[in-house]
């Protein structure tokens, strides 16, 4: 089982990440997700500053990938999360899961993203022309993760 | 001593990213938070109105988790990555 996790300031190349996952002839499915910096409903967002807890972040992300591997038949996972200054419409996070069949790849990918959103120690601050504001956590993200706990 | 680290909004509101807390009389994360809240009235208010998540030695924990001298306790607001 191949699992790559990286927390970095630099942007990443989604195409190159996909190509890395698509090499294995035993894999019939590669599911990818890319999270982007989204504008505010009324516009005016310049970008975000993403803080994290460096000693904990990669370790927790690796634990999430290992839990997904233990639960579904997946061949490879690549998970990259950016930190620092990220401009409007740039990528924040990439997740790719390769498996023999699509259902495992979709499920493992949703599981990892749902837990990442509620457990990984990252915090977003929105930068606008009128000031900067910490993003509040969403109750819907907690609801999303609860479905995996019910299945345990 | 217990090393306590703060992140994001909590770090900004407290005005510090790290302090050392004497471990005497502190058995759990809840005890540590109570001790921090007694630092001054401003901190007391912050720990009353701010939802706080805890990690001990880089693992997420419940607030009844035990603490020992030498542990690193991290306190932070609910996470917003992804």
Tab-separated table of C-alpha atoms in Angstrom:
chain	number	residue	atom	x	y	z
A	1	UNK	CA	0.000	0.000	0.000
A	2	UNK	CA	1.343	3.336	-1.081
A	3	UNK	CA	0.457	6.442	0.903
A	4	UNK	CA	1.943	9.893	0.312
A	5	UNK	CA	1.094	12.834	2.594
A	6	UNK	CA	2.586	16.315	2.360
A	7	UNK	CA	1.903	19.710	3.974
A	8	UNK	CA	3.539	22.472	1.971
A	9	UNK	CA	3.408	26.163	1.060
A	10	UNK	CA	3.987	25.590	-2.643
A	11	UNK	CA	1.161	24.957	-5.084
A	12	UNK	CA	0.846	21.500	-6.659
A	13	UNK	CA	0.205	20.116	-10.132
A	14	UNK	CA	-3.075	18.174	-10.170
A	15	UNK	CA	-2.223	16.562	-13.520
A	16	UNK	CA	1.120	15.271	-12.257
A	17	UNK	CA	-0.512	13.922	-9.086
A	18	UNK	CA	-3.141	12.115	-11.164
A	19	UNK	CA	-0.489	10.630	-13.452
A	20	UNK	CA	1.415	9.259	-10.448
A	21	UNK	CA	-1.762	7.515	-9.230
A	22	UNK	CA	-2.735	6.216	-12.665
A	23	UNK	CA	0.437	4.101	-13.179
A	24	UNK	CA	-0.743	0.860	-11.527
A	25	UNK	CA	-2.274	-1.618	-14.033
A	26	UNK	CA	-4.193	-3.247	-11.141
A	27	UNK	CA	-6.139	-0.009	-10.572
A	28	UNK	CA	-9.329	0.539	-12.517
A	29	UNK	CA	-10.275	3.728	-10.687
A	30	UNK	CA	-8.604	6.955	-9.632
A	31	UNK	CA	-10.824	9.385	-7.721
A	32	UNK	CA	-9.465	12.871	-7.128
A	33	UNK	CA	-10.687	15.886	-5.185
A	34	UNK	CA	-9.245	19.399	-5.260
A	35	UNK	CA	-10.338	22.053	-2.765
A	36	UNK	CA	-10.047	25.685	-3.921
A	37	UNK	CA	-10.180	29.121	-2.299
A	38	UNK	CA	-13.778	30.253	-2.882
A	39	UNK	CA	-14.877	33.890	-2.970
A	40	UNK	CA	-17.258	35.281	-0.353
A	41	UNK	CA	-20.960	35.344	-1.341
A	42	UNK	CA	-20.723	39.098	-2.040
A	43	UNK	CA	-17.185	38.941	-3.478
A	44	UNK	CA	-14.137	40.805	-2.171
A	45	UNK	CA	-11.953	37.935	-0.929
A	46	UNK	CA	-8.267	38.413	-1.736
A	47	UNK	CA	-7.101	35.078	-0.402
A	48	UNK	CA	-6.636	33.086	2.780
A	49	UNK	CA	-3.858	32.612	5.300
A	50	UNK	CA	-3.755	28.993	6.410
A	51	UNK	CA	-2.242	28.262	9.828
A	52	UNK	CA	-1.486	24.763	11.090
A	53	UNK	CA	0.149	22.816	13.918
A	54	UNK	CA	3.256	21.578	12.118
A	55	UNK	CA	4.266	18.821	14.543
A	56	UNK	CA	0.788	17.270	14.379
A	57	UNK	CA	-0.603	17.858	10.901
A	58	UNK	CA	1.208	15.339	8.704
A	59	UNK	CA	0.986	12.676	11.396
A	60	UNK	CA	-2.791	13.094	11.669
A	61	UNK	CA	-3.261	13.074	7.883
A	62	UNK	CA	-1.218	9.872	7.645
A	63	UNK	CA	-3.377	8.295	10.368
A	64	UNK	CA	-6.526	9.176	8.373
A	65	UNK	CA	-5.084	7.574	5.229
A	66	UNK	CA	-4.126	4.441	7.172
A	67	UNK	CA	-7.628	4.198	8.640
A	68	UNK	CA	-9.102	4.475	5.137
A	69	UNK	CA	-6.722	1.752	3.909
A	70	UNK	CA	-7.778	-0.536	6.746
A	71	UNK	CA	-11.439	-0.058	5.825
A	72	UNK	CA	-11.431	-0.187	2.015
A	73	UNK	CA	-9.410	-1.988	-0.625
A	74	UNK	CA	-7.399	0.926	-1.970
A	75	UNK	CA	-4.007	0.705	-3.653
A	76	UNK	CA	-2.610	4.209	-3.314
A	77	UNK	CA	-3.457	7.536	-1.688
A	78	UNK	CA	-1.893	10.962	-2.282
A	79	UNK	CA	-2.886	13.814	0.027
A	80	UNK	CA	-1.372	17.310	-0.223
A	81	UNK	CA	-2.503	20.260	1.898
A	82	UNK	CA	-1.132	23.765	1.485
A	83	UNK	CA	-0.436	26.253	4.297
A	84	UNK	CA	0.504	29.941	4.389
A	85	UNK	CA	-0.820	32.510	1.898
A	86	UNK	CA	-3.171	31.094	-0.743
A	87	UNK	CA	-4.817	33.441	-3.254
A	88	UNK	CA	-8.404	33.442	-4.491
A	89	UNK	CA	-9.193	30.483	-6.772
A	90	UNK	CA	-5.891	28.738	-6.019
A	91	UNK	CA	-5.828	25.134	-4.817
A	92	UNK	CA	-5.752	24.374	-1.083
A	93	UNK	CA	-5.893	20.595	-0.919
A	94	UNK	CA	-5.500	17.631	-3.275
A	95	UNK	CA	-6.637	14.096	-2.509
A	96	UNK	CA	-6.284	11.216	-4.934
A	97	UNK	CA	-7.256	7.601	-4.265
A	98	UNK	CA	-6.474	4.695	-6.605
A	99	UNK	CA	-8.209	1.335	-6.313
A	100	UNK	CA	-9.317	-1.642	-8.379
A	101	UNK	CA	-12.940	-0.425	-8.444
A	102	UNK	CA	-14.553	2.986	-8.093
A	103	UNK	CA	-16.724	2.419	-5.010
A	104	UNK	CA	-13.761	1.878	-2.693
A	105	UNK	CA	-11.959	4.911	-4.075
A	106	UNK	CA	-15.008	7.203	-3.696
A	107	UNK	CA	-15.763	5.975	-0.166
A	108	UNK	CA	-12.155	6.182	1.056
A	109	UNK	CA	-11.835	9.671	-0.432
A	110	UNK	CA	-14.994	10.967	1.245
A	111	UNK	CA	-13.958	9.391	4.545
A	112	UNK	CA	-10.536	11.083	4.463
A	113	UNK	CA	-11.946	14.500	3.500
A	114	UNK	CA	-14.736	14.347	6.103
A	115	UNK	CA	-12.244	13.586	8.869
A	116	UNK	CA	-9.699	16.074	7.560
A	117	UNK	CA	-12.332	18.842	7.757
A	118	UNK	CA	-13.144	18.079	11.404
A	119	UNK	CA	-9.858	16.800	12.898
A	120	UNK	CA	-6.784	18.027	11.022
A	121	UNK	CA	-5.291	21.078	12.790
A	122	UNK	CA	-5.621	23.692	10.038
A	123	UNK	CA	-7.259	27.110	10.444
A	124	UNK	CA	-8.294	29.468	7.641
A	125	UNK	CA	-8.236	33.246	7.901
A	126	UNK	CA	-10.009	35.137	5.135
A	127	UNK	CA	-8.214	38.246	3.892
A	128	UNK	CA	-10.432	41.004	2.500
A	129	UNK	CA	-10.080	44.711	1.775
A	130	UNK	CA	-11.845	45.523	5.039
A	131	UNK	CA	-9.809	43.221	7.270
A	132	UNK	CA	-9.030	39.604	8.034
A	133	UNK	CA	-11.393	37.165	9.713
A	134	UNK	CA	-11.017	33.625	11.059
A	135	UNK	CA	-13.380	31.170	9.386
A	136	UNK	CA	-15.874	29.533	11.753
A	137	UNK	CA	-16.250	25.752	11.764
A	138	UNK	CA	-19.436	24.421	10.143
A	139	UNK	CA	-21.934	22.144	11.864
A	140	UNK	CA	-22.517	20.425	8.504
A	141	UNK	CA	-18.895	19.198	8.563
A	142	UNK	CA	-19.512	17.539	11.934
A	143	UNK	CA	-22.688	15.942	10.526
A	144	UNK	CA	-20.708	14.612	7.566
A	145	UNK	CA	-18.185	12.823	9.767
A	146	UNK	CA	-20.847	11.296	12.032
A	147	UNK	CA	-22.069	8.931	9.289
A	148	UNK	CA	-18.717	7.107	9.318
A	149	UNK	CA	-18.897	6.709	13.097
A	150	UNK	CA	-22.355	5.118	12.853
A	151	UNK	CA	-20.933	2.567	10.442
A	152	UNK	CA	-18.062	1.582	12.784
B	1	UNK	CA	5.991	21.768	33.738
B	2	UNK	CA	3.423	21.349	30.976
B	3	UNK	CA	4.088	23.145	27.710
B	4	UNK	CA	0.853	24.717	26.453
B	5	UNK	CA	0.569	25.899	22.844
B	6	UNK	CA	-2.236	28.009	21.363
B	7	UNK	CA	-3.275	28.318	17.728
B	8	UNK	CA	-5.313	30.548	15.407
B	9	UNK	CA	-8.081	32.692	16.960
B	10	UNK	CA	-7.284	31.431	20.465
B	11	UNK	CA	-3.602	32.422	20.055
B	12	UNK	CA	-4.594	35.889	18.855
B	13	UNK	CA	-7.133	36.471	21.624
B	14	UNK	CA	-4.729	35.324	24.371
B	15	UNK	CA	-1.857	37.315	22.862
B	16	UNK	CA	0.653	34.468	23.165
B	17	UNK	CA	1.436	31.257	21.312
B	18	UNK	CA	2.983	29.297	24.156
B	19	UNK	CA	3.331	29.211	27.928
B	20	UNK	CA	4.684	26.818	30.548
B	21	UNK	CA	2.258	25.726	33.222
B	22	UNK	CA	3.460	24.234	36.527
B	23	UNK	CA	2.162	20.663	36.578
B	24	UNK	CA	1.488	20.631	40.313
B	25	UNK	CA	-2.234	20.138	40.957
B	26	UNK	CA	-3.000	19.524	37.278
B	27	UNK	CA	-4.209	15.999	36.578
B	28	UNK	CA	-6.259	16.488	33.394
B	29	UNK	CA	-6.743	18.798	30.413
B	30	UNK	CA	-9.768	20.280	32.196
B	31	UNK	CA	-7.550	21.151	35.176
B	32	UNK	CA	-5.072	22.879	32.860
B	33	UNK	CA	-7.821	24.935	31.205
B	34	UNK	CA	-9.160	25.949	34.646
B	35	UNK	CA	-5.670	27.042	35.696
B	36	UNK	CA	-5.236	29.079	32.494
B	37	UNK	CA	-8.630	30.735	33.009
B	38	UNK	CA	-7.407	31.979	36.400
B	39	UNK	CA	-4.487	33.835	34.765
B	40	UNK	CA	-6.555	37.049	34.573
B	41	UNK	CA	-10.130	38.188	33.921
B	42	UNK	CA	-9.522	38.507	30.181
B	43	UNK	CA	-8.325	34.904	29.904
B	44	UNK	CA	-11.199	33.805	32.103
B	45	UNK	CA	-13.648	35.365	29.641
B	46	UNK	CA	-11.881	33.825	26.627
B	47	UNK	CA	-11.944	30.308	28.061
B	48	UNK	CA	-15.621	30.795	28.930
B	49	UNK	CA	-16.814	31.881	25.489
B	50	UNK	CA	-14.334	30.176	23.138
B	51	UNK	CA	-14.939	26.562	22.086
B	52	UNK	CA	-11.612	24.817	22.606
B	53	UNK	CA	-10.265	21.552	21.161
B	54	UNK	CA	-7.341	19.811	22.906
B	55	UNK	CA	-4.420	17.689	21.757
B	56	UNK	CA	-1.846	16.087	24.061
B	57	UNK	CA	1.503	15.193	22.518
B	58	UNK	CA	0.003	15.848	19.064
B	59	UNK	CA	-2.991	13.507	19.512
B	60	UNK	CA	-6.587	14.777	19.767
B	61	UNK	CA	-7.996	14.012	23.222
B	62	UNK	CA	-11.092	14.491	25.368
B	63	UNK	CA	-10.753	17.043	28.126
B	64	UNK	CA	-10.724	14.379	30.849
B	65	UNK	CA	-7.427	13.104	29.388
B	66	UNK	CA	-4.704	12.904	32.035
B	67	UNK	CA	-1.629	15.135	31.882
B	68	UNK	CA	1.889	14.675	33.205
B	69	UNK	CA	4.888	16.925	33.542
B	70	UNK	CA	6.695	17.100	30.191
B	71	UNK	CA	3.528	16.767	28.110
B	72	UNK	CA	2.756	19.189	25.310
B	73	UNK	CA	-0.852	20.388	25.489
B	74	UNK	CA	-2.221	22.210	22.444
B	75	UNK	CA	-5.455	24.201	22.658
B	76	UNK	CA	-7.196	25.554	19.582
B	77	UNK	CA	-10.560	26.492	18.054
B	78	UNK	CA	-12.490	23.979	15.912
B	79	UNK	CA	-10.476	23.291	12.762
B	80	UNK	CA	-11.311	24.741	9.329
B	81	UNK	CA	-8.919	23.141	6.811
B	82	UNK	CA	-9.659	21.379	3.552
